[in-house]
Amino acid sequence: MKKNLWLPAIALAFMTGCTTSHKTLYHWGEYETILLNMYTDPGEADNYTQITKINESIAYAENKGLKVAPGIYAHLGMIYAKNGDMPNAISAFENEKKHYPESATFIDGMLSRASAN
């Protein structure tokens, strides 16, 4: 009888050990959907929608202690720049550079173009 009690517990422990959680290194939020919509159905991803969704994703990541995926701050900066909101564009570009210093050369180029306009 004692053997029969251990068998389900061992089977459960084995099955639990085999499961994997899908945890990614970065928080992408709706970024991939935004990009897909931007190219396939531009009306679904106007600048205002992109800014709103990206800022929501960034806020969610920051509240959960997750790392925002590379390029998201830069994309946000680009959309702000397209809207003529240069202070927020520069802030977003600086955030990209702060979180991903390896992108400094690229972001510095974007900052110099943003400052020129």
PDB file of C-alpha atoms in Angstrom:
ATOM      1  CA  MET A   1       0.000   0.000   0.000  1.00  0.00           C
ATOM      2  CA  LYS A   2       2.818   2.406   0.846  1.00  0.00           C
ATOM      3  CA  LYS A   3       4.364   1.846  -2.610  1.00  0.00           C
ATOM      4  CA  ASN A   4       1.137   2.923  -4.299  1.00  0.00           C
ATOM      5  CA  LEU A   5       1.199   6.340  -2.579  1.00  0.00           C
ATOM      6  CA  TRP A   6       4.721   7.186  -3.717  1.00  0.00           C
ATOM      7  CA  LEU A   7       4.195   6.301  -7.338  1.00  0.00           C
ATOM      8  CA  PRO A   8       1.792   9.209  -8.148  1.00  0.00           C
ATOM      9  CA  ALA A   9       3.990  11.639  -6.197  1.00  0.00           C
ATOM     10  CA  ILE A  10       7.070  10.590  -8.152  1.00  0.00           C
ATOM     11  CA  ALA A  11       5.165  10.790 -11.439  1.00  0.00           C
ATOM     12  CA  LEU A  12       3.899  14.276 -10.562  1.00  0.00           C
ATOM     13  CA  ALA A  13       7.386  15.456  -9.581  1.00  0.00           C
ATOM     14  CA  PHE A  14       8.792  14.074 -12.835  1.00  0.00           C
ATOM     15  CA  MET A  15       6.117  15.760 -14.951  1.00  0.00           C
ATOM     16  CA  THR A  16       6.551  19.061 -13.121  1.00  0.00           C
ATOM     17  CA  GLY A  17      10.285  18.931 -13.696  1.00  0.00           C
ATOM     18  CA  CYS A  18       9.748  18.384 -17.423  1.00  0.00           C
ATOM     19  CA  THR A  19       7.561  21.413 -17.921  1.00  0.00           C
ATOM     20  CA  THR A  20       9.204  24.587 -19.068  1.00  0.00           C
ATOM     21  CA  SER A  21       8.044  28.086 -18.515  1.00  0.00           C
ATOM     22  CA  HIS A  22       8.173  30.422 -21.482  1.00  0.00           C
ATOM     23  CA  LYS A  23      10.162  33.260 -20.019  1.00  0.00           C
ATOM     24  CA  THR A  24      11.994  35.538 -22.392  1.00  0.00           C
ATOM     25  CA  LEU A  25      14.960  37.752 -21.698  1.00  0.00           C
ATOM     26  CA  TYR A  26      13.124  40.890 -22.815  1.00  0.00           C
ATOM     27  CA  HIS A  27       9.592  42.195 -22.589  1.00  0.00           C
ATOM     28  CA  TRP A  28       8.282  42.801 -26.102  1.00  0.00           C
ATOM     29  CA  GLY A  29       4.696  43.694 -25.199  1.00  0.00           C
ATOM     30  CA  GLU A  30       2.706  44.434 -28.340  1.00  0.00           C
ATOM     31  CA  TYR A  31       5.739  45.631 -30.254  1.00  0.00           C
ATOM     32  CA  GLU A  32       5.766  42.782 -32.771  1.00  0.00           C
ATOM     33  CA  THR A  33       2.051  43.234 -33.457  1.00  0.00           C
ATOM     34  CA  ILE A  34       2.569  46.976 -33.898  1.00  0.00           C
ATOM     35  CA  LEU A  35       5.358  46.373 -36.412  1.00  0.00           C
ATOM     36  CA  LEU A  36       3.300  43.818 -38.303  1.00  0.00           C
ATOM     37  CA  ASN A  37       0.326  46.193 -38.462  1.00  0.00           C
ATOM     38  CA  MET A  38       2.572  49.097 -39.437  1.00  0.00           C
ATOM     39  CA  TYR A  39       3.665  47.255 -42.579  1.00  0.00           C
ATOM     40  CA  THR A  40       0.602  45.177 -43.435  1.00  0.00           C
ATOM     41  CA  ASP A  41      -2.196  47.511 -42.411  1.00  0.00           C
ATOM     42  CA  PRO A  42      -0.841  51.018 -41.795  1.00  0.00           C
ATOM     43  CA  GLY A  43      -4.241  52.376 -40.728  1.00  0.00           C
ATOM     44  CA  GLU A  44      -4.237  50.036 -37.742  1.00  0.00           C
ATOM     45  CA  ALA A  45      -0.927  51.384 -36.489  1.00  0.00           C
ATOM     46  CA  ASP A  46      -1.070  55.144 -36.800  1.00  0.00           C
ATOM     47  CA  ASN A  47       1.474  57.178 -34.855  1.00  0.00           C
ATOM     48  CA  TYR A  48      -0.851  57.875 -31.941  1.00  0.00           C
ATOM     49  CA  THR A  49      -1.719  54.169 -31.559  1.00  0.00           C
ATOM     50  CA  GLN A  50       1.934  53.180 -31.725  1.00  0.00           C
ATOM     51  CA  ILE A  51       2.944  55.740 -29.096  1.00  0.00           C
ATOM     52  CA  THR A  52       0.117  54.675 -26.794  1.00  0.00           C
ATOM     53  CA  LYS A  53       0.777  50.936 -27.096  1.00  0.00           C
ATOM     54  CA  ILE A  54       4.540  51.236 -26.809  1.00  0.00           C
ATOM     55  CA  ASN A  55       4.276  53.477 -23.748  1.00  0.00           C
ATOM     56  CA  GLU A  56       1.828  50.987 -22.187  1.00  0.00           C
ATOM     57  CA  SER A  57       4.271  48.146 -22.848  1.00  0.00           C
ATOM     58  CA  ILE A  58       7.156  50.128 -21.359  1.00  0.00           C
ATOM     59  CA  ALA A  59       5.105  51.025 -18.270  1.00  0.00           C
ATOM     60  CA  TYR A  60       4.072  47.379 -17.836  1.00  0.00           C
ATOM     61  CA  ALA A  61       7.692  46.212 -18.109  1.00  0.00           C
ATOM     62  CA  GLU A  62       8.890  48.826 -15.634  1.00  0.00           C
ATOM     63  CA  ASN A  63       6.140  47.940 -13.140  1.00  0.00           C
ATOM     64  CA  LYS A  64       6.956  44.219 -13.395  1.00  0.00           C
ATOM     65  CA  GLY A  65      10.727  44.705 -13.276  1.00  0.00           C
ATOM     66  CA  LEU A  66      11.136  43.374 -16.832  1.00  0.00           C
ATOM     67  CA  LYS A  67      13.700  44.576 -19.329  1.00  0.00           C
ATOM     68  CA  VAL A  68      12.272  46.435 -22.313  1.00  0.00           C
ATOM     69  CA  ALA A  69      13.439  44.816 -25.552  1.00  0.00           C
ATOM     70  CA  PRO A  70      16.169  46.519 -27.569  1.00  0.00           C
ATOM     71  CA  GLY A  71      14.945  48.933 -30.201  1.00  0.00           C
ATOM     72  CA  ILE A  72      11.619  49.733 -28.585  1.00  0.00           C
ATOM     73  CA  TYR A  73      12.757  53.048 -27.110  1.00  0.00           C
ATOM     74  CA  ALA A  74      14.383  53.929 -30.454  1.00  0.00           C
ATOM     75  CA  HIS A  75      11.180  53.115 -32.320  1.00  0.00           C
ATOM     76  CA  LEU A  76       9.239  55.262 -29.871  1.00  0.00           C
ATOM     77  CA  GLY A  77      11.712  58.103 -30.435  1.00  0.00           C
ATOM     78  CA  MET A  78      11.315  57.773 -34.184  1.00  0.00           C
ATOM     79  CA  ILE A  79       7.512  58.006 -33.926  1.00  0.00           C
ATOM     80  CA  TYR A  80       7.740  61.033 -31.630  1.00  0.00           C
ATOM     81  CA  ALA A  81      10.117  62.666 -34.126  1.00  0.00           C
ATOM     82  CA  LYS A  82       7.698  61.946 -36.996  1.00  0.00           C
ATOM     83  CA  ASN A  83       5.025  63.743 -34.952  1.00  0.00           C
ATOM     84  CA  GLY A  84       7.340  66.708 -34.365  1.00  0.00           C
ATOM     85  CA  ASP A  85       7.535  66.048 -30.611  1.00  0.00           C
ATOM     86  CA  MET A  86      11.282  66.486 -30.355  1.00  0.00           C
ATOM     87  CA  PRO A  87      11.623  66.622 -26.530  1.00  0.00           C
ATOM     88  CA  ASN A  88       9.963  63.205 -26.177  1.00  0.00           C
ATOM     89  CA  ALA A  89      11.880  61.887 -29.199  1.00  0.00           C
ATOM     90  CA  ILE A  90      15.200  62.877 -27.659  1.00  0.00           C
ATOM     91  CA  SER A  91      14.143  61.418 -24.294  1.00  0.00           C
ATOM     92  CA  ALA A  92      13.229  58.093 -25.930  1.00  0.00           C
ATOM     93  CA  PHE A  93      16.511  57.996 -27.876  1.00  0.00           C
ATOM     94  CA  GLU A  94      18.439  58.714 -24.680  1.00  0.00           C
ATOM     95  CA  ASN A  95      16.568  55.873 -22.939  1.00  0.00           C
ATOM     96  CA  GLU A  96      17.566  53.488 -25.734  1.00  0.00           C
ATOM     97  CA  LYS A  97      21.187  54.535 -25.355  1.00  0.00           C
ATOM     98  CA  LYS A  98      21.016  54.250 -21.550  1.00  0.00           C
ATOM     99  CA  HIS A  99      19.559  50.731 -21.645  1.00  0.00           C
ATOM    100  CA  TYR A 100      21.611  49.538 -24.630  1.00  0.00           C
ATOM    101  CA  PRO A 101      24.942  51.397 -24.700  1.00  0.00           C
ATOM    102  CA  GLU A 102      26.060  49.226 -27.621  1.00  0.00           C
ATOM    103  CA  SER A 103      23.576  51.178 -29.746  1.00  0.00           C
ATOM    104  CA  ALA A 104      25.193  54.527 -28.875  1.00  0.00           C
ATOM    105  CA  THR A 105      26.665  55.157 -32.332  1.00  0.00           C
ATOM    106  CA  PHE A 106      23.354  54.503 -34.065  1.00  0.00           C
ATOM    107  CA  ILE A 107      21.364  56.512 -31.519  1.00  0.00           C
ATOM    108  CA  ASP A 108      23.838  59.407 -31.607  1.00  0.00           C
ATOM    109  CA  GLY A 109      23.238  59.593 -35.368  1.00  0.00           C
ATOM    110  CA  MET A 110      19.493  59.696 -34.800  1.00  0.00           C
ATOM    111  CA  LEU A 111      19.921  62.347 -32.101  1.00  0.00           C
ATOM    112  CA  SER A 112      22.020  64.544 -34.377  1.00  0.00           C
ATOM    113  CA  ARG A 113      19.427  64.233 -37.169  1.00  0.00           C
ATOM    114  CA  ALA A 114      16.640  64.962 -34.668  1.00  0.00           C
ATOM    115  CA  SER A 115      18.479  68.023 -33.359  1.00  0.00           C
ATOM    116  CA  ALA A 116      19.068  69.297 -36.895  1.00  0.00           C
ATOM    117  CA  ASN A 117      15.335  69.359 -37.625  1.00  0.00           C
TER     118      ASN A 117
END
